[in-house]
Amino acid sequence: MARSVTYQIFDMPDGRFSVTVTIEPNKTMVRAGFATQAEAGAWVEGLRDIMAALGAPVSLAFPEYPGSLPLNEVLAFIRKAPTDAD
């Protein structure tokens, strides 16, 4: 059975980019060190080609944010998010 694959590109604090990929249900990997967002995007396209051969569609994890997300802001948001214990 084909599993879905999601990805998101992040702006790293050092000015480079990383891609986080999740293969359903619970495998996550990070590919870091891309010099440009275009380089990260090209890597995603290669991943898309490989996964298509396996019948696993690749889609953006957060389609409402099609560009890269600034990692520091994402982490700050997660840290401020209320938990069930609050």
Tab-separated table of N, CA, C and O in Angstrom:
chain	number	residue	atom	x	y	z
A	1	MET	N	0.841	-1.172	0.000
A	1	MET	CA	0.000	0.000	0.000
A	1	MET	C	0.894	1.246	0.000
A	1	MET	O	1.807	1.368	0.812
A	2	ALA	N	0.641	2.158	-0.907
A	2	ALA	CA	1.434	3.379	-0.999
A	2	ALA	C	1.143	4.297	0.181
A	2	ALA	O	0.010	4.416	0.627
A	3	ARG	N	2.169	4.907	0.676
A	3	ARG	CA	2.027	5.829	1.793
A	3	ARG	C	2.167	7.250	1.286
A	3	ARG	O	2.872	7.497	0.311
A	4	SER	N	1.519	8.169	1.955
A	4	SER	CA	1.675	9.555	1.535
A	4	SER	C	2.956	10.135	2.121
A	4	SER	O	3.429	9.726	3.176
A	5	VAL	N	3.505	11.077	1.401
A	5	VAL	CA	4.750	11.719	1.786
A	5	VAL	C	4.509	13.224	1.765
A	5	VAL	O	3.989	13.754	0.792
A	6	THR	N	4.859	13.889	2.862
A	6	THR	CA	4.732	15.342	2.910
A	6	THR	C	6.103	15.950	3.169
A	6	THR	O	6.992	15.309	3.734
A	7	TYR	N	6.261	17.209	2.742
A	7	TYR	CA	7.529	17.898	2.940
A	7	TYR	C	7.267	19.360	3.264
A	7	TYR	O	6.189	19.891	2.995
A	8	GLN	N	8.260	19.994	3.830
A	8	GLN	CA	8.229	21.434	4.041
A	8	GLN	C	9.661	21.932	3.986
A	8	GLN	O	10.573	21.266	4.482
A	9	ILE	N	9.852	23.079	3.372
A	9	ILE	CA	11.172	23.707	3.305
A	9	ILE	C	11.245	24.766	4.403
A	9	ILE	O	10.302	25.529	4.591
A	10	PHE	N	12.355	24.775	5.123
A	10	PHE	CA	12.551	25.727	6.211
A	10	PHE	C	13.767	26.606	5.968
A	10	PHE	O	14.796	26.127	5.481
A	11	ASP	N	13.642	27.898	6.333
A	11	ASP	CA	14.790	28.817	6.383
A	11	ASP	C	15.500	28.541	7.696
A	11	ASP	O	14.888	28.629	8.760
A	12	MET	N	16.765	28.224	7.620
A	12	MET	CA	17.534	27.962	8.832
A	12	MET	C	18.149	29.265	9.350
A	12	MET	O	18.357	30.207	8.580
A	13	PRO	N	18.429	29.337	10.631
A	13	PRO	CA	19.013	30.560	11.202
A	13	PRO	C	20.340	30.967	10.563
A	13	PRO	O	20.687	32.139	10.555
A	14	ASP	N	21.078	30.018	10.004
A	14	ASP	CA	22.375	30.334	9.388
A	14	ASP	C	22.259	30.797	7.939
A	14	ASP	O	23.255	31.000	7.268
A	15	GLY	N	21.022	30.967	7.448
A	15	GLY	CA	20.818	31.449	6.081
A	15	GLY	C	20.665	30.348	5.044
A	15	GLY	O	20.337	30.617	3.892
A	16	ARG	N	20.902	29.113	5.446
A	16	ARG	CA	20.707	28.001	4.523
A	16	ARG	C	19.283	27.475	4.654
A	16	ARG	O	18.482	28.021	5.396
A	17	PHE	N	18.968	26.417	3.919
A	17	PHE	CA	17.631	25.851	3.911
A	17	PHE	C	17.687	24.366	4.232
A	17	PHE	O	18.692	23.705	3.988
A	18	SER	N	16.598	23.855	4.776
A	18	SER	CA	16.484	22.418	5.031
A	18	SER	C	15.109	21.960	4.565
A	18	SER	O	14.186	22.760	4.431
A	19	VAL	N	15.004	20.666	4.322
A	19	VAL	CA	13.734	20.065	3.934
A	19	VAL	C	13.419	18.973	4.958
A	19	VAL	O	14.256	18.124	5.243
A	20	THR	N	12.203	19.027	5.492
A	20	THR	CA	11.727	17.980	6.392
A	20	THR	C	10.707	17.159	5.625
A	20	THR	O	9.778	17.712	5.035
A	21	VAL	N	10.879	15.849	5.620
A	21	VAL	CA	10.005	14.934	4.885
A	21	VAL	C	9.418	13.937	5.876
A	21	VAL	O	10.136	13.381	6.705
A	22	THR	N	8.104	13.735	5.794
A	22	THR	CA	7.441	12.743	6.635
A	22	THR	C	6.761	11.719	5.738
A	22	THR	O	6.000	12.078	4.840
A	23	ILE	N	7.072	10.458	5.982
A	23	ILE	CA	6.427	9.346	5.295
A	23	ILE	C	5.431	8.757	6.285
A	23	ILE	O	5.817	8.364	7.387
A	24	GLU	N	4.165	8.780	5.897
A	24	GLU	CA	3.111	8.286	6.791
A	24	GLU	C	3.380	6.845	7.178
A	24	GLU	O	3.837	6.075	6.345
A	25	PRO	N	3.162	6.417	8.388
A	25	PRO	CA	2.546	7.197	9.442
A	25	PRO	C	3.535	7.937	10.334
A	25	PRO	O	3.169	8.930	10.962
A	26	ASN	N	4.809	7.514	10.402
A	26	ASN	CA	5.650	8.131	11.422
A	26	ASN	C	7.149	8.171	11.128
A	26	ASN	O	7.950	8.178	12.041
A	27	LYS	N	7.549	8.198	9.899
A	27	LYS	CA	8.978	8.297	9.555
A	27	LYS	C	9.261	9.738	9.117
A	27	LYS	O	8.673	10.217	8.149
A	28	THR	N	10.154	10.404	9.816
A	28	THR	CA	10.514	11.773	9.462
A	28	THR	C	12.012	11.856	9.267
A	28	THR	O	12.780	11.276	10.027
A	29	MET	N	12.411	12.585	8.221
A	29	MET	CA	13.833	12.807	7.966
A	29	MET	C	14.045	14.264	7.614
A	29	MET	O	13.118	14.945	7.166
A	30	VAL	N	15.245	14.732	7.845
A	30	VAL	CA	15.609	16.113	7.532
A	30	VAL	C	16.836	16.096	6.646
A	30	VAL	O	17.807	15.383	6.923
A	31	ARG	N	16.777	16.859	5.585
A	31	ARG	CA	17.936	17.053	4.696
A	31	ARG	C	18.304	18.520	4.821
A	31	ARG	O	17.510	19.396	4.473
A	32	ALA	N	19.442	18.822	5.376
A	32	ALA	CA	19.841	20.201	5.652
A	32	ALA	C	21.023	20.626	4.809
A	32	ALA	O	21.693	19.800	4.194
A	33	GLY	N	21.285	21.928	4.803
A	33	GLY	CA	22.492	22.456	4.187
A	33	GLY	C	22.348	22.962	2.771
A	33	GLY	O	23.347	23.193	2.100
A	34	PHE	N	21.126	23.164	2.294
A	34	PHE	CA	20.955	23.714	0.948
A	34	PHE	C	21.302	25.199	0.967
A	34	PHE	O	20.865	25.934	1.843
A	35	ALA	N	22.070	25.653	0.000
A	35	ALA	CA	22.496	27.050	-0.056
A	35	ALA	C	21.351	27.979	-0.454
A	35	ALA	O	21.301	29.121	-0.001
A	36	THR	N	20.433	27.481	-1.289
A	36	THR	CA	19.322	28.322	-1.752
A	36	THR	C	18.006	27.549	-1.648
A	36	THR	O	17.994	26.317	-1.599
A	37	GLN	N	16.923	28.312	-1.655
A	37	GLN	CA	15.614	27.679	-1.649
A	37	GLN	C	15.402	26.898	-2.947
A	37	GLN	O	14.793	25.831	-2.943
A	38	ALA	N	15.937	27.395	-4.057
A	38	ALA	CA	15.820	26.697	-5.338
A	38	ALA	C	16.524	25.339	-5.296
A	38	ALA	O	16.024	24.351	-5.843
A	39	GLU	N	17.657	25.283	-4.628
A	39	GLU	CA	18.382	24.023	-4.486
A	39	GLU	C	17.561	23.021	-3.667
A	39	GLU	O	17.473	21.841	-4.018
A	40	ALA	N	16.931	23.502	-2.604
A	40	ALA	CA	16.062	22.638	-1.791
A	40	ALA	C	14.863	22.173	-2.618
A	40	ALA	O	14.467	21.011	-2.569
A	41	GLY	N	14.302	23.075	-3.411
A	41	GLY	CA	13.169	22.723	-4.268
A	41	GLY	C	13.543	21.678	-5.306
A	41	GLY	O	12.762	20.773	-5.606
A	42	ALA	N	14.744	21.782	-5.863
A	42	ALA	CA	15.211	20.795	-6.846
A	42	ALA	C	15.354	19.424	-6.188
A	42	ALA	O	15.031	18.394	-6.793
A	43	TRP	N	15.830	19.396	-4.947
A	43	TRP	CA	15.938	18.131	-4.218
A	43	TRP	C	14.563	17.519	-4.014
A	43	TRP	O	14.377	16.308	-4.180
A	44	VAL	N	13.571	18.364	-3.684
A	44	VAL	CA	12.196	17.869	-3.508
A	44	VAL	C	11.674	17.285	-4.817
A	44	VAL	O	11.006	16.247	-4.818
A	45	GLU	N	11.983	17.918	-5.934
A	45	GLU	CA	11.525	17.388	-7.227
A	45	GLU	C	12.134	16.020	-7.498
A	45	GLU	O	11.477	15.132	-8.026
A	46	GLY	N	13.393	15.830	-7.134
A	46	GLY	CA	14.013	14.508	-7.264
A	46	GLY	C	13.322	13.487	-6.378
A	46	GLY	O	13.070	12.345	-6.794
A	47	LEU	N	13.005	13.885	-5.154
A	47	LEU	CA	12.263	13.016	-4.240
A	47	LEU	C	10.906	12.668	-4.832
A	47	LEU	O	10.471	11.521	-4.797
A	48	ARG	N	10.249	13.668	-5.400
A	48	ARG	CA	8.932	13.458	-6.019
A	48	ARG	C	9.016	12.404	-7.130
A	48	ARG	O	8.170	11.524	-7.232
A	49	ASP	N	10.069	12.473	-7.948
A	49	ASP	CA	10.261	11.496	-9.038
A	49	ASP	C	10.459	10.082	-8.485
A	49	ASP	O	9.861	9.118	-8.981
A	50	ILE	N	11.298	9.966	-7.464
A	50	ILE	CA	11.554	8.652	-6.865
A	50	ILE	C	10.286	8.080	-6.255
A	50	ILE	O	9.940	6.907	-6.465
A	51	MET	N	9.574	8.893	-5.490
A	51	MET	CA	8.382	8.408	-4.804
A	51	MET	C	7.260	8.102	-5.789
A	51	MET	O	6.462	7.185	-5.554
A	52	ALA	N	7.187	8.819	-6.905
A	52	ALA	CA	6.177	8.524	-7.926
A	52	ALA	C	6.394	7.122	-8.487
A	52	ALA	O	5.430	6.394	-8.755
A	53	ALA	N	7.650	6.732	-8.639
A	53	ALA	CA	7.953	5.382	-9.133
A	53	ALA	C	7.468	4.321	-8.153
A	53	ALA	O	7.174	3.191	-8.543
A	54	LEU	N	7.371	4.690	-6.872
A	54	LEU	CA	6.893	3.770	-5.842
A	54	LEU	C	5.393	3.908	-5.579
A	54	LEU	O	4.843	3.206	-4.731
A	55	GLY	N	4.758	4.844	-6.287
A	55	GLY	CA	3.320	5.053	-6.103
A	55	GLY	C	2.972	5.837	-4.859
A	55	GLY	O	1.849	5.760	-4.367
A	56	ALA	N	3.918	6.606	-4.330
A	56	ALA	CA	3.678	7.401	-3.130
A	56	ALA	C	3.671	8.885	-3.491
A	56	ALA	O	4.710	9.439	-3.846
A	57	PRO	N	2.519	9.517	-3.424
A	57	PRO	CA	2.452	10.939	-3.778
A	57	PRO	C	3.194	11.808	-2.759
A	57	PRO	O	3.219	11.508	-1.574
A	58	VAL	N	3.797	12.874	-3.251
A	58	VAL	CA	4.512	13.820	-2.398
A	58	VAL	C	3.771	15.145	-2.452
A	58	VAL	O	3.479	15.654	-3.528
A	59	SER	N	3.441	15.682	-1.276
A	59	SER	CA	2.734	16.955	-1.234
A	59	SER	C	3.308	17.845	-0.144
A	59	SER	O	3.991	17.382	0.767
A	60	LEU	N	3.000	19.115	-0.254
A	60	LEU	CA	3.449	20.099	0.714
A	60	LEU	C	2.725	19.881	2.032
A	60	LEU	O	1.503	19.726	2.065
A	61	ALA	N	3.450	19.862	3.130
A	61	ALA	CA	2.855	19.608	4.451
A	61	ALA	C	1.876	20.706	4.835
A	61	ALA	O	0.806	20.431	5.379
A	62	PHE	N	2.223	21.951	4.563
A	62	PHE	CA	1.368	23.089	4.884
A	62	PHE	C	1.112	23.873	3.602
A	62	PHE	O	1.813	24.846	3.327
A	63	PRO	N	0.108	23.460	2.816
A	63	PRO	CA	-0.125	24.107	1.519
A	63	PRO	C	-0.426	25.596	1.621
A	63	PRO	O	-0.219	26.338	0.670
A	64	GLU	N	-0.891	26.033	2.778
A	64	GLU	CA	-1.167	27.458	2.959
A	64	GLU	C	0.125	28.276	3.042
A	64	GLU	O	0.095	29.501	2.982
A	65	TYR	N	1.275	27.602	3.163
A	65	TYR	CA	2.582	28.246	3.192
A	65	TYR	C	3.466	27.631	2.110
A	65	TYR	O	4.342	26.818	2.407
A	66	PRO	N	3.253	28.007	0.849
A	66	PRO	CA	3.981	27.354	-0.245
A	66	PRO	C	5.476	27.683	-0.288
A	66	PRO	O	6.249	26.927	-0.853
A	67	GLY	N	5.886	28.781	0.316
A	67	GLY	CA	7.310	29.108	0.349
A	67	GLY	C	7.970	28.442	1.532
A	67	GLY	O	7.388	27.615	2.223
A	68	SER	N	9.193	28.826	1.777
A	68	SER	CA	9.879	28.268	2.936
A	68	SER	C	9.388	28.948	4.206
A	68	SER	O	8.967	30.101	4.199
A	69	LEU	N	9.437	28.229	5.300
A	69	LEU	CA	9.037	28.757	6.600
A	69	LEU	C	10.286	29.074	7.411
A	69	LEU	O	11.229	28.282	7.436
A	70	PRO	N	10.288	30.220	8.106
A	70	PRO	CA	11.440	30.539	8.954
A	70	PRO	C	11.436	29.659	10.203
A	70	PRO	O	10.518	29.724	11.008
A	71	LEU	N	12.430	28.825	10.342
A	71	LEU	CA	12.467	27.844	11.421
A	71	LEU	C	12.351	28.483	12.801
A	71	LEU	O	11.627	27.991	13.656
A	72	ASN	N	13.043	29.576	13.031
A	72	ASN	CA	12.978	30.220	14.347
A	72	ASN	C	11.555	30.624	14.712
A	72	ASN	O	11.131	30.464	15.852
A	73	GLU	N	10.796	31.160	13.754
A	73	GLU	CA	9.421	31.568	14.021
A	73	GLU	C	8.524	30.362	14.262
A	73	GLU	O	7.645	30.396	15.115
A	74	VAL	N	8.740	29.291	13.530
A	74	VAL	CA	7.952	28.070	13.727
A	74	VAL	C	8.206	27.511	15.120
A	74	VAL	O	7.270	27.156	15.844
A	75	LEU	N	9.463	27.445	15.529
A	75	LEU	CA	9.790	26.928	16.854
A	75	LEU	C	9.216	27.814	17.954
A	75	LEU	O	8.708	27.313	18.959
A	76	ALA	N	9.272	29.129	17.772
A	76	ALA	CA	8.694	30.041	18.766
A	76	ALA	C	7.192	29.829	18.874
A	76	ALA	O	6.636	29.818	19.975
A	77	PHE	N	6.529	29.632	17.759
A	77	PHE	CA	5.084	29.386	17.761
A	77	PHE	C	4.759	28.088	18.491
A	77	PHE	O	3.846	28.034	19.306
A	78	ILE	N	5.529	27.043	18.207
A	78	ILE	CA	5.284	25.747	18.851
A	78	ILE	C	5.484	25.860	20.360
A	78	ILE	O	4.710	25.312	21.143
A	79	ARG	N	6.495	26.573	20.766
A	79	ARG	CA	6.793	26.715	22.199
A	79	ARG	C	5.700	27.491	22.932
A	79	ARG	O	5.463	27.266	24.107
A	80	LYS	N	5.028	28.414	22.222
A	80	LYS	CA	3.970	29.213	22.839
A	80	LYS	C	2.602	28.557	22.779
A	80	LYS	O	1.681	28.990	23.447
A	81	ALA	N	2.452	27.530	21.954
A	81	ALA	CA	1.147	26.882	21.767
A	81	ALA	C	0.680	26.275	23.085
A	81	ALA	O	1.453	25.630	23.790
A	82	PRO	N	-0.595	26.495	23.408
A	82	PRO	CA	-1.113	25.900	24.648
A	82	PRO	C	-1.178	24.371	24.535
A	82	PRO	O	-1.368	23.821	23.460
A	83	THR	N	-0.988	23.729	25.650
A	83	THR	CA	-1.072	22.274	25.685
A	83	THR	C	-2.379	21.867	26.350
A	83	THR	O	-3.085	22.700	26.926
A	84	ASP	N	-2.697	20.594	26.320
A	84	ASP	CA	-3.912	20.100	26.968
A	84	ASP	C	-3.854	20.338	28.471
A	84	ASP	O	-4.882	20.443	29.130
A	85	ALA	N	-2.652	20.435	29.023
A	85	ALA	CA	-2.505	20.625	30.454
A	85	ALA	C	-2.802	22.072	30.876
A	85	ALA	O	-3.043	22.338	32.031
A	86	ASP	N	-2.756	23.025	29.907
A	86	ASP	CA	-3.013	24.430	30.234
A	86	ASP	C	-4.469	24.696	30.525
A	86	ASP	O	-5.371	24.160	30.055
